[in-house]
CSV table of C-alpha atoms and ligand atoms in Angstrom, one decimal:
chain,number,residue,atom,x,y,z
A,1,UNK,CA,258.7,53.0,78.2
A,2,UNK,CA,259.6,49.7,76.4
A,3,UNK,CA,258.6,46.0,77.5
A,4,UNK,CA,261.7,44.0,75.4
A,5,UNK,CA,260.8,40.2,75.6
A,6,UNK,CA,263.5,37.9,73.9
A,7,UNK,CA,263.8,34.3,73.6
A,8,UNK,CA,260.9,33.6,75.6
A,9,UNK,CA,259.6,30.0,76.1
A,10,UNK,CA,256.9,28.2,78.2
A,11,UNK,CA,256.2,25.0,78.3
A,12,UNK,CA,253.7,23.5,80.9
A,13,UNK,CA,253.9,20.2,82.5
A,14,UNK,CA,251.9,18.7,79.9
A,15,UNK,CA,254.0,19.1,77.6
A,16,UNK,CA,252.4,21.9,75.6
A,17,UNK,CA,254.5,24.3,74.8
A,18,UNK,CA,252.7,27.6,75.1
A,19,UNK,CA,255.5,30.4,74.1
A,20,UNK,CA,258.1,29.3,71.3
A,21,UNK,CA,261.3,31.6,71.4
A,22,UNK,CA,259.2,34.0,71.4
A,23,UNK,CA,261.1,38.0,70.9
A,24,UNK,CA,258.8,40.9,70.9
A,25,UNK,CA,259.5,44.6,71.6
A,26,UNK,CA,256.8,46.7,72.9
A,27,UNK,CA,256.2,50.5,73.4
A,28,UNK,CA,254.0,53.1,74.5
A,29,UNK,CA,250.2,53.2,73.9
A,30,UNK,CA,247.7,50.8,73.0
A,31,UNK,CA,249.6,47.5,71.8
A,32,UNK,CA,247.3,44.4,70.5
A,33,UNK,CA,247.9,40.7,70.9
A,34,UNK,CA,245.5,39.5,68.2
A,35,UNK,CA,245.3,35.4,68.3
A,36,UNK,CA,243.0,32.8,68.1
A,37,UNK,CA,242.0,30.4,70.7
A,38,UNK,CA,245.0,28.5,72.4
A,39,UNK,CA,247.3,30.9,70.3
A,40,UNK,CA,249.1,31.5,73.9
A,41,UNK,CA,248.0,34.9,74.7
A,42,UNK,CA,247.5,34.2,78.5
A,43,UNK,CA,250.1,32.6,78.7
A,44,UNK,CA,252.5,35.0,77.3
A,45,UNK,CA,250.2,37.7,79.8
A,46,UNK,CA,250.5,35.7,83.1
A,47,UNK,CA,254.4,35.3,82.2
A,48,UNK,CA,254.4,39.0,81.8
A,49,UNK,CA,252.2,39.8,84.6
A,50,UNK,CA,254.9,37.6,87.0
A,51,UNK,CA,252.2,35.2,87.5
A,52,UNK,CA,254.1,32.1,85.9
A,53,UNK,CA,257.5,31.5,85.4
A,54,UNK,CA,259.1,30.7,82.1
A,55,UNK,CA,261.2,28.0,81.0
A,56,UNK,CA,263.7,30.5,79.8
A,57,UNK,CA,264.3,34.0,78.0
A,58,UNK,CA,264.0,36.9,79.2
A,59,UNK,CA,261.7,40.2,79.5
A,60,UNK,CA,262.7,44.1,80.5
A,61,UNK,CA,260.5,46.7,81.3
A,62,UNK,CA,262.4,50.3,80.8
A,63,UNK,CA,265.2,48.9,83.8
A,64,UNK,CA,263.3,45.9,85.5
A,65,UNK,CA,264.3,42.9,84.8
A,66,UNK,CA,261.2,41.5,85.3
A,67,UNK,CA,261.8,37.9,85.7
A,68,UNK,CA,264.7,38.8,88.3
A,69,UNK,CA,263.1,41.6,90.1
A,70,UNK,CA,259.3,40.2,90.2
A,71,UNK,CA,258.1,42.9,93.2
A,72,UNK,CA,260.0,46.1,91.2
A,73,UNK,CA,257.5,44.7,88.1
A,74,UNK,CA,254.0,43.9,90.4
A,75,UNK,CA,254.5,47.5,91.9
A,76,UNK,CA,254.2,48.9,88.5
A,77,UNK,CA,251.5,46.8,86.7
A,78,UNK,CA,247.9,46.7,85.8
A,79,UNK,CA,246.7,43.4,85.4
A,80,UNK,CA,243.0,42.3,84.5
A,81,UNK,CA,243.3,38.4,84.0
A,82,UNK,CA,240.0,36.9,82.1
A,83,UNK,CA,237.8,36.4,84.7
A,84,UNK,CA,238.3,37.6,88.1
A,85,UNK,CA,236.8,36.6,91.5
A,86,UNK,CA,233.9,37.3,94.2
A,87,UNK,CA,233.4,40.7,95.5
A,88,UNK,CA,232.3,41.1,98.8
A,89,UNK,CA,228.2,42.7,99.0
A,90,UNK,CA,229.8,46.3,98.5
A,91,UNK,CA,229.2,48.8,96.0
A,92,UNK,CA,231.6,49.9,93.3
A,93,UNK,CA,232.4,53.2,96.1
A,94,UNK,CA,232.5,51.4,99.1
A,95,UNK,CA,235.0,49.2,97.1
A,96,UNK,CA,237.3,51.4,95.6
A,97,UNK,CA,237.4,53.7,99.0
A,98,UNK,CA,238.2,50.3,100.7
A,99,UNK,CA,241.3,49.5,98.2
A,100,UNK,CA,242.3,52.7,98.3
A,101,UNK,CA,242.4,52.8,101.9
A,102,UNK,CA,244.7,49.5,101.6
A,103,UNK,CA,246.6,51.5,99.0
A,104,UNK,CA,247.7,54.1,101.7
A,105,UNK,CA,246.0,56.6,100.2
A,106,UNK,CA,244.7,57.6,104.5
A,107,UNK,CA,243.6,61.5,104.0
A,108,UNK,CA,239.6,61.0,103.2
A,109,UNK,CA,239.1,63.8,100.9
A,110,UNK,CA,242.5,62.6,98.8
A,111,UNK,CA,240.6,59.6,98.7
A,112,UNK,CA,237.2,60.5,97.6
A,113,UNK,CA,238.9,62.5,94.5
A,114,UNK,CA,240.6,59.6,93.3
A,115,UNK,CA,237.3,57.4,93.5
A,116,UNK,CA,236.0,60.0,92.1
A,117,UNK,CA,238.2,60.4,89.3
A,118,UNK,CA,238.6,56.5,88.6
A,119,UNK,CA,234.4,56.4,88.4
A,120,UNK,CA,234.4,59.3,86.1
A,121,UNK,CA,237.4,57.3,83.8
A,122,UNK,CA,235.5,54.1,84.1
A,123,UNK,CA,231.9,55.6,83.5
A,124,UNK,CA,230.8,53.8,86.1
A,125,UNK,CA,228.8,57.1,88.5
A,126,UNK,CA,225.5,55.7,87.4
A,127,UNK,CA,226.2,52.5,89.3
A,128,UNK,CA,228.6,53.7,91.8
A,129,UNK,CA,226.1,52.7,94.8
A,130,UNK,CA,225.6,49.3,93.4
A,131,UNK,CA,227.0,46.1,94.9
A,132,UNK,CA,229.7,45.1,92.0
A,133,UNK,CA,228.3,41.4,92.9
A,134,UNK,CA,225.1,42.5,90.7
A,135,UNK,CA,227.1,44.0,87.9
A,136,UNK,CA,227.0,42.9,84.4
A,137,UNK,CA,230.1,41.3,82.8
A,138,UNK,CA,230.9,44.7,81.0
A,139,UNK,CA,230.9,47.0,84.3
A,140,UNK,CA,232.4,44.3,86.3
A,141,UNK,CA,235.3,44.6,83.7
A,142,UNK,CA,235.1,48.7,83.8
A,143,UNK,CA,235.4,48.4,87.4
A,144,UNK,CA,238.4,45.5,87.3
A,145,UNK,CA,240.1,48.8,85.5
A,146,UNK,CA,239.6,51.3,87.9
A,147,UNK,CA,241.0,48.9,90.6
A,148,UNK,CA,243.8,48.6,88.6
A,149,UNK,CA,244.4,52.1,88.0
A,150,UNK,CA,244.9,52.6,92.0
A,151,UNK,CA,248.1,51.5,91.7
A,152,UNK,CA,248.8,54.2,88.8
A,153,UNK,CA,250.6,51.5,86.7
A,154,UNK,CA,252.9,52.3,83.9
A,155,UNK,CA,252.4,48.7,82.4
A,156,UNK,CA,248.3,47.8,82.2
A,157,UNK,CA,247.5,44.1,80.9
A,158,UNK,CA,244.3,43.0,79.9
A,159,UNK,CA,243.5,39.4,78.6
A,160,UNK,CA,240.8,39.6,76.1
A,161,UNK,CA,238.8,41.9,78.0
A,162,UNK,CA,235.8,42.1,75.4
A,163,UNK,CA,234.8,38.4,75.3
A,164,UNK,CA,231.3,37.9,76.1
A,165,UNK,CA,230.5,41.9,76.2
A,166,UNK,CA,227.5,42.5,74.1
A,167,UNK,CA,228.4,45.7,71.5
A,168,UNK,CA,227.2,48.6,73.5
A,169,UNK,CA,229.2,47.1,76.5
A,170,UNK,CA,232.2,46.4,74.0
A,171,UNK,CA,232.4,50.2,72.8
A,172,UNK,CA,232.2,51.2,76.5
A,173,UNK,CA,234.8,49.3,77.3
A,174,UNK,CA,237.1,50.2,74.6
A,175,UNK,CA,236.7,53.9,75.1
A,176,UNK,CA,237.8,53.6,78.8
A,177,UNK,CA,241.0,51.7,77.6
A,178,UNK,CA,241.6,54.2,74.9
A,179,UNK,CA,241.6,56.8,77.3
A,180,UNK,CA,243.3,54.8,80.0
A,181,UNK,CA,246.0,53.6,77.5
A,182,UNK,CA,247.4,57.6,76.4
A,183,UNK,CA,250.2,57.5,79.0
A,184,UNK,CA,251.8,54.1,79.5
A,185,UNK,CA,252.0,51.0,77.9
A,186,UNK,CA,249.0,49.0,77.6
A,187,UNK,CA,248.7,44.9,75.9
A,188,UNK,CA,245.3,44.1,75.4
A,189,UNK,CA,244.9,40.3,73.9
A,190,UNK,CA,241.6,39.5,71.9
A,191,UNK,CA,240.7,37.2,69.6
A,192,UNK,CA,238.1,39.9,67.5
A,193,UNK,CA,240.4,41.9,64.8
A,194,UNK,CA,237.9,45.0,65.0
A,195,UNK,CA,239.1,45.5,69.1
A,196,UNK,CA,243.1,45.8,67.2
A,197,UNK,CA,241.2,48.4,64.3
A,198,UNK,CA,239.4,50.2,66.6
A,199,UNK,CA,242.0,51.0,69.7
A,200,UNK,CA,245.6,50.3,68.8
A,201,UNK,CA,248.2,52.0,67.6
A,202,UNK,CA,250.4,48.8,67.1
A,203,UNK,CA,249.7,44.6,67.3
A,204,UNK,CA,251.2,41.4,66.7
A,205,UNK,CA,249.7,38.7,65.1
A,206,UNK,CA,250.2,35.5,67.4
A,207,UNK,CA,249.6,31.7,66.5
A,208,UNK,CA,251.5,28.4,68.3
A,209,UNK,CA,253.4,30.4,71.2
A,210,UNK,CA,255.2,32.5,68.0
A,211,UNK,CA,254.9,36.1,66.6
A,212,UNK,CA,253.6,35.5,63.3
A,213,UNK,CA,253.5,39.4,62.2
A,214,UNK,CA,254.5,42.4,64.1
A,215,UNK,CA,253.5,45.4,62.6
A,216,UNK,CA,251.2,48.7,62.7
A,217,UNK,CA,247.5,48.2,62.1
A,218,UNK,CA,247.8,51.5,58.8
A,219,UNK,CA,251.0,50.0,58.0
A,220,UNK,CA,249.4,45.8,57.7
A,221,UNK,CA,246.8,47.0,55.2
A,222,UNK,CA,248.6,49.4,53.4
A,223,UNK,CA,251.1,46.1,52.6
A,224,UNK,CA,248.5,44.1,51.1
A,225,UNK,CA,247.3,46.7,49.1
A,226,UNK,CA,245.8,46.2,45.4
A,227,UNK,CA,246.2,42.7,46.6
A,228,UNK,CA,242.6,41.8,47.8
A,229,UNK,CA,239.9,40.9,45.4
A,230,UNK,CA,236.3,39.8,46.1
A,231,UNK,CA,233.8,37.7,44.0
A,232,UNK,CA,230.4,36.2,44.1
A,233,UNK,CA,230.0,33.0,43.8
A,234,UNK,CA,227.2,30.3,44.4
A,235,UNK,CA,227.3,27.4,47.1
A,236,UNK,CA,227.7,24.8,44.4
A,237,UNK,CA,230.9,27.4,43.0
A,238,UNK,CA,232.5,27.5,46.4
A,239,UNK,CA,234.4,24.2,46.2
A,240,UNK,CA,236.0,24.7,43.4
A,241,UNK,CA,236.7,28.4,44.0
A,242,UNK,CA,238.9,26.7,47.3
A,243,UNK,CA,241.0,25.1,44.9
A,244,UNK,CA,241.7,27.2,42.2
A,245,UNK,CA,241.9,30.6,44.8
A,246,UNK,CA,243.7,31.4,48.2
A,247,UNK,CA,240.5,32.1,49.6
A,248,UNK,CA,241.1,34.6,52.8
A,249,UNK,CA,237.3,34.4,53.5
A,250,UNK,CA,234.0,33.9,52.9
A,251,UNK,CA,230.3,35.7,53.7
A,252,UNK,CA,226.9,34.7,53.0
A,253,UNK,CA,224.9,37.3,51.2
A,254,UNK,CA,220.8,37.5,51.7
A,255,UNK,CA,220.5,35.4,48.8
A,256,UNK,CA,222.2,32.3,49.4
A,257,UNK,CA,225.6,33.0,47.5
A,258,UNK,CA,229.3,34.1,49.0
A,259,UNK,CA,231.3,36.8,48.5
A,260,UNK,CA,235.1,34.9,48.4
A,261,UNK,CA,237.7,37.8,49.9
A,262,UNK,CA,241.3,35.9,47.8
A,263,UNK,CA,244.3,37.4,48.5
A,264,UNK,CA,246.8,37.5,45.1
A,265,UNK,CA,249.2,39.5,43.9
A,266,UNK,CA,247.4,39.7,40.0
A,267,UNK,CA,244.0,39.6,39.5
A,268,UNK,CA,242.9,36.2,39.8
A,269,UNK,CA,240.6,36.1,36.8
A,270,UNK,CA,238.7,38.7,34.9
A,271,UNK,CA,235.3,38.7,37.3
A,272,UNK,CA,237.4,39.7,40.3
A,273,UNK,CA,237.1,43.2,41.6
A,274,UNK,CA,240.0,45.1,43.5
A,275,UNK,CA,238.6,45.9,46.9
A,276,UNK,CA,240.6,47.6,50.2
A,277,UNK,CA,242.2,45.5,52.2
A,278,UNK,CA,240.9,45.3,56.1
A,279,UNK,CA,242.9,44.3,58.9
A,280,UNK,CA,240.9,40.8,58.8
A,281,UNK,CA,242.5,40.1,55.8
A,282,UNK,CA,246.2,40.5,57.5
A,283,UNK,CA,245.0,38.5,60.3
A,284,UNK,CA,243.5,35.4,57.8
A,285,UNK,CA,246.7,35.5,55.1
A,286,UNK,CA,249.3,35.7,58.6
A,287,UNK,CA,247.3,32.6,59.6
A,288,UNK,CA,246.9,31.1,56.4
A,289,UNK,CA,250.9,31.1,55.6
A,290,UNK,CA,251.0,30.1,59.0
A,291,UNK,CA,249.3,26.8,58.5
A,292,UNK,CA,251.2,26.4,55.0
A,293,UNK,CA,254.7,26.8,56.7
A,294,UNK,CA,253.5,23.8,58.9
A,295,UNK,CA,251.6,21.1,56.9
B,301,ADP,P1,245.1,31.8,74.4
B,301,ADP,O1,245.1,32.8,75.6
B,301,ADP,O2,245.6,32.4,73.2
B,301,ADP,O3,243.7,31.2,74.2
B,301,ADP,P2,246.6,30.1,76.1
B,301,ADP,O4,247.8,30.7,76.5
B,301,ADP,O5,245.5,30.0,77.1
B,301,ADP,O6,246.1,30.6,74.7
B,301,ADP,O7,247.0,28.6,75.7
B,301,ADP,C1,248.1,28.2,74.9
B,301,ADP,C2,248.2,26.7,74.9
B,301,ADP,O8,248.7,26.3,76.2
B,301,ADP,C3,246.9,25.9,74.7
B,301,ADP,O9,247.3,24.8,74.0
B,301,ADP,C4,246.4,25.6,76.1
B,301,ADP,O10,245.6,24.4,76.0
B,301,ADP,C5,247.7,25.4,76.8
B,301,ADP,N1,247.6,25.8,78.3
B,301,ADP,C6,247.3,27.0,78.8
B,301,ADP,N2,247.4,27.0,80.1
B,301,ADP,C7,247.8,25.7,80.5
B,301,ADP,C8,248.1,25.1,81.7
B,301,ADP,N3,247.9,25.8,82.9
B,301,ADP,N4,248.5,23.8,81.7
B,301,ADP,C9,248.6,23.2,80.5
B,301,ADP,N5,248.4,23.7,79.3
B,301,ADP,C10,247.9,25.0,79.3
């Protein structure tokens, strides 16, 4: 169950150019598209997803060539886009009985299982009589994934699904993907490193339309170990502390100073301490070098 993307490039009429030879190859399970804003997530999705053409390259799922065969692809795929329309005044039942009807799914009791089963999946049995109009951004994005999961897709995208959810909503969310995501090949973008930690088994780091890293989240930290030191330093130390360090990041402690994450391969000087490397720093030094290769 591979996606194999090669070459790939988008360019929109403005001139931006979205995907940049982009080659990626994608498994089974959980796969994370961590970027930040404008990095070209959705557009790499909705090229994916069939829902845009690129300006050339070309992507495979297991014997589809996708670009070629566009109907073989939409029969097989899950697609939550960002934000998704108007529902009609029906509840989150009604709805899925109605879609499944469409589906072809005609024998009622056949029907009422799968519901059934797709509410149970989604947690969504509290609300099932409410009109999905009236949900909250986190159900409304449960239920986009039971809607999706009528058409028993092997390939399931979702494009930065956990924007805007508040954290109980967040880890809802997340646990219905997990569970959603054990048999076929789910891409989930975000821009929040803790959604890649939490629920993938392997991400890509992407940044101007290109695959800056490609790797496993255990593997990502496990490179950059003994490598990650932390110190405390006032606001007034700060600015010089950017010049003399490669500075990964910086919190604010309850007292007013910072504690500088640095990434180096030797301590950088004698009040530094050793700490474990998190996936955020991965994500900052793949930016970082990033930036460098650039300026
Ligand atoms: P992300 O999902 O990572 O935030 P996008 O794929 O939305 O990134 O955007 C990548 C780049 O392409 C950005 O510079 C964005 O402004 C541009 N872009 C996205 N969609 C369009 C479009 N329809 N027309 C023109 N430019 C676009």
């Amino acid at each position: 169950m591979n996606l194999v993307i090669e070459n790939l490039t988008k360019t929109y009429s403005n001139k931006v150019k979205a995907i940049d030879n982009l080659s990626l190859t994608i498994g089974k399970g959980m796969f994370g598209l961590l970027g930040p804003n404008g990095a070209g997530k959705s557009s790499l999705m909705r090229t994916i997803a069939t829902l845009q053409a690129p300006d050339s390259g070309s992507i495979i799922f297991n014997e589809i060539d996708v670009l070629k065969d566009q109907l073989s692809l939409r029969k097989i795929l899950g697609y939550l886009p960002q934000s998704f329309g108007v529902y009609p005044k029906m509840s989150a039942e009604e709805l899925l009985n109605y879609f499944a009807l469409l589906k072809g799914v005609s024998n009622k009791t056949e029907r009422d299982k799968l519901v059934n089963e797709l509410l149970d999946i989604t947690n969504l049995q509290d609300v099932k009589k409410k009109y999905v109009e009236g949900y909250s951004g986190g159900m409304k994005q449960r239920f986009g994934i039971a809607q999706l999961l009528l058409n028993n897709p092997k390939l399931i995208i979702v494009d930065e699904p956990t924007a805007g959810l508040d954290p109980a909503e967040r880890q809802r969310f997340l646990n219905v993907l997990r569970e959603v995501g054990t048999n076929c090949t789910v891409i989930f973008s975000t821009h929040i490193v803790d959604d890649v930690k939490e629920l993938c088994n392997d991400m890509a780091i992407l940044n101007g339309g290109r695959i800056l890293k490609h790797i496993k989240p255990v593997d990502a930290t496990n490179e950059i170990k003994n490598k990650i030191w932390t110190k405390t330093v006032t606001r007034e130390e700060l600015e010089k502390a950017e010049i003399d360090f490669n500075i990964l990041s910086s919190n604010y402690n309850v007292d007013n100073t910072l504690t500088i994450r640095v990434y180096s391969e030797e301590k950088p000087s004698k009040d530094f301490k050793k700490v474990e490397p998190q996936l955020d720093d991965v994500y900052f030094i793949a930016l970082k070098e990033d930036q460098n290769s650039n300026s």
